[in-house]
Every structure is written in C-alpha cells, then in structure tokens.
Amino acid sequence: MLQNYQVRLNIGSLHAQIQRSANRRVIFTLSGRIEAEDVKDLRQLLDSETAGQQHLVLDLRDVTLVNEGAVKFLADCEAASIKLENCPAYIREWIERVKGRTRRRRTR
C-alpha cells in the first residue's frame, strides 16, 4: 500500500514527491535543480522521515542540475545509508570525486 503526497520546496526550482510504502520505505522523487541553498530544507525533510527509522531513497531521475554543495549533501546521504536511485552519471562521478577527497583528508 502506497501513500502519496507532494512537497514543494520554495527555494530554487527543486520539487519533491514523497511515496511511503507499508514496508517503511520512503522514496523522495526529486526533480529540477538541487543547489546548496536547497540543502537545509531537504535535510530537514529527510530528518523528519528518519525519526521513524524509515528506509529512505532519493530518486534523482529528474534532477537536471546540481552544484557542489548539493553533491556534498548527496555524498553525505549515501554515507548515512540513504540510497540514491537513478543517479545521473555526471552526478555519480562527482559524488565519487567528493568521497575520494574526503577519504584522502582522513588518511593524512
């Protein structure tokens, strides 16, 4: 059983649709641009869902543009066991570079 509702973030042109399933999986389908300015609102939205120990997924299929702040946020999401689905190749590559820089800093 899925419960659907939409949330619109008022910063920039980022939109999110949220799907909840009976098995405690919550999918955030994001579309538009994700910019550093959107991260605070998006993080609050995700934090409200993790309070119930949900299995969170970010579906990035319709994301058209990200900036460095957004990529760092997405890397943090993965580190926190939030799954990124349908991640465009250029975003995936950028996330991996950010992760690589973080690892190198930790080993110094």
XYZ file of C-alpha atoms in Angstrom:
108
model
C 0.000 0.000 0.000
C 1.461 3.374 -1.032
C 0.560 6.755 0.344
C 1.490 9.603 -1.988
C 1.758 13.268 -1.298
C 3.771 16.104 -2.762
C 6.048 18.550 -1.037
C 7.300 21.638 -2.809
C 10.436 23.286 -1.592
C 10.168 27.025 -2.000
C 13.873 27.591 -2.608
C 15.063 27.432 -6.186
C 13.326 25.094 -8.563
C 13.601 21.832 -6.620
C 10.433 19.768 -6.200
C 9.947 16.557 -4.271
C 7.277 13.898 -4.416
C 7.186 11.512 -1.489
C 5.950 7.912 -1.664
C 5.533 5.893 1.503
C 5.066 2.138 1.446
C 3.728 -0.250 4.037
C 7.208 -1.779 4.401
C 8.536 1.537 5.827
C 10.306 2.505 2.608
C 10.085 6.198 1.737
C 11.019 7.355 -1.757
C 11.732 11.013 -2.422
C 11.493 11.654 -6.161
C 13.389 14.876 -6.788
C 13.143 16.994 -9.906
C 14.706 20.215 -11.096
C 17.882 21.773 -9.752
C 19.428 20.994 -6.373
C 21.511 23.887 -5.132
C 23.368 24.485 -1.890
C 20.531 26.768 -0.783
C 18.087 23.836 -1.028
C 20.150 21.506 1.148
C 18.950 22.876 4.512
C 15.263 22.355 3.639
C 15.937 18.978 2.054
C 17.949 17.836 5.086
C 15.092 18.874 7.415
C 12.641 16.938 5.275
C 14.840 13.818 5.364
C 15.445 14.203 9.109
C 11.698 14.230 9.729
C 11.452 10.885 7.917
C 14.435 9.232 9.611
C 12.871 9.795 13.031
C 10.712 6.733 12.353
C 13.691 4.653 11.175
C 12.381 4.566 7.617
C 14.354 3.164 4.678
C 14.993 6.301 2.641
C 15.576 6.510 -1.103
C 16.334 9.578 -3.205
C 15.248 9.084 -6.810
C 17.324 11.507 -8.883
C 15.987 10.596 -12.344
C 14.517 14.067 -12.977
C 17.280 16.139 -11.404
C 18.609 18.455 -14.088
C 21.429 20.327 -12.356
C 23.381 20.260 -9.094
C 26.118 22.393 -7.598
C 28.992 21.435 -5.329
C 27.024 21.952 -2.111
C 24.295 19.639 -3.371
C 26.835 16.981 -4.372
C 28.403 17.066 -0.906
C 24.910 16.659 0.554
C 24.221 13.646 -1.688
C 27.542 12.077 -0.663
C 26.566 12.606 2.992
C 23.203 10.962 2.290
C 24.904 7.855 0.938
C 27.224 7.772 3.938
C 24.088 7.819 6.123
C 22.677 4.769 4.250
C 20.205 6.756 2.165
C 20.030 5.070 -1.223
C 20.454 7.136 -4.384
C 18.459 5.676 -7.282
C 18.545 6.688 -10.947
C 21.508 8.941 -10.279
C 22.699 10.632 -13.496
C 26.237 9.587 -14.463
C 27.737 13.071 -14.104
C 26.342 13.391 -10.564
C 27.581 9.895 -9.626
C 31.067 10.742 -10.909
C 31.109 13.995 -8.963
C 29.945 12.238 -5.771
C 32.764 9.698 -6.149
C 35.322 12.513 -6.515
C 33.975 14.195 -3.369
C 34.168 10.882 -1.493
C 37.740 10.405 -2.708
C 38.790 13.830 -1.434
C 37.144 13.115 1.920
C 38.967 9.780 2.240
C 42.325 11.355 1.398
C 41.829 14.049 4.044
C 41.016 11.425 6.681
C 44.165 9.400 5.964
C 46.553 12.333 6.284
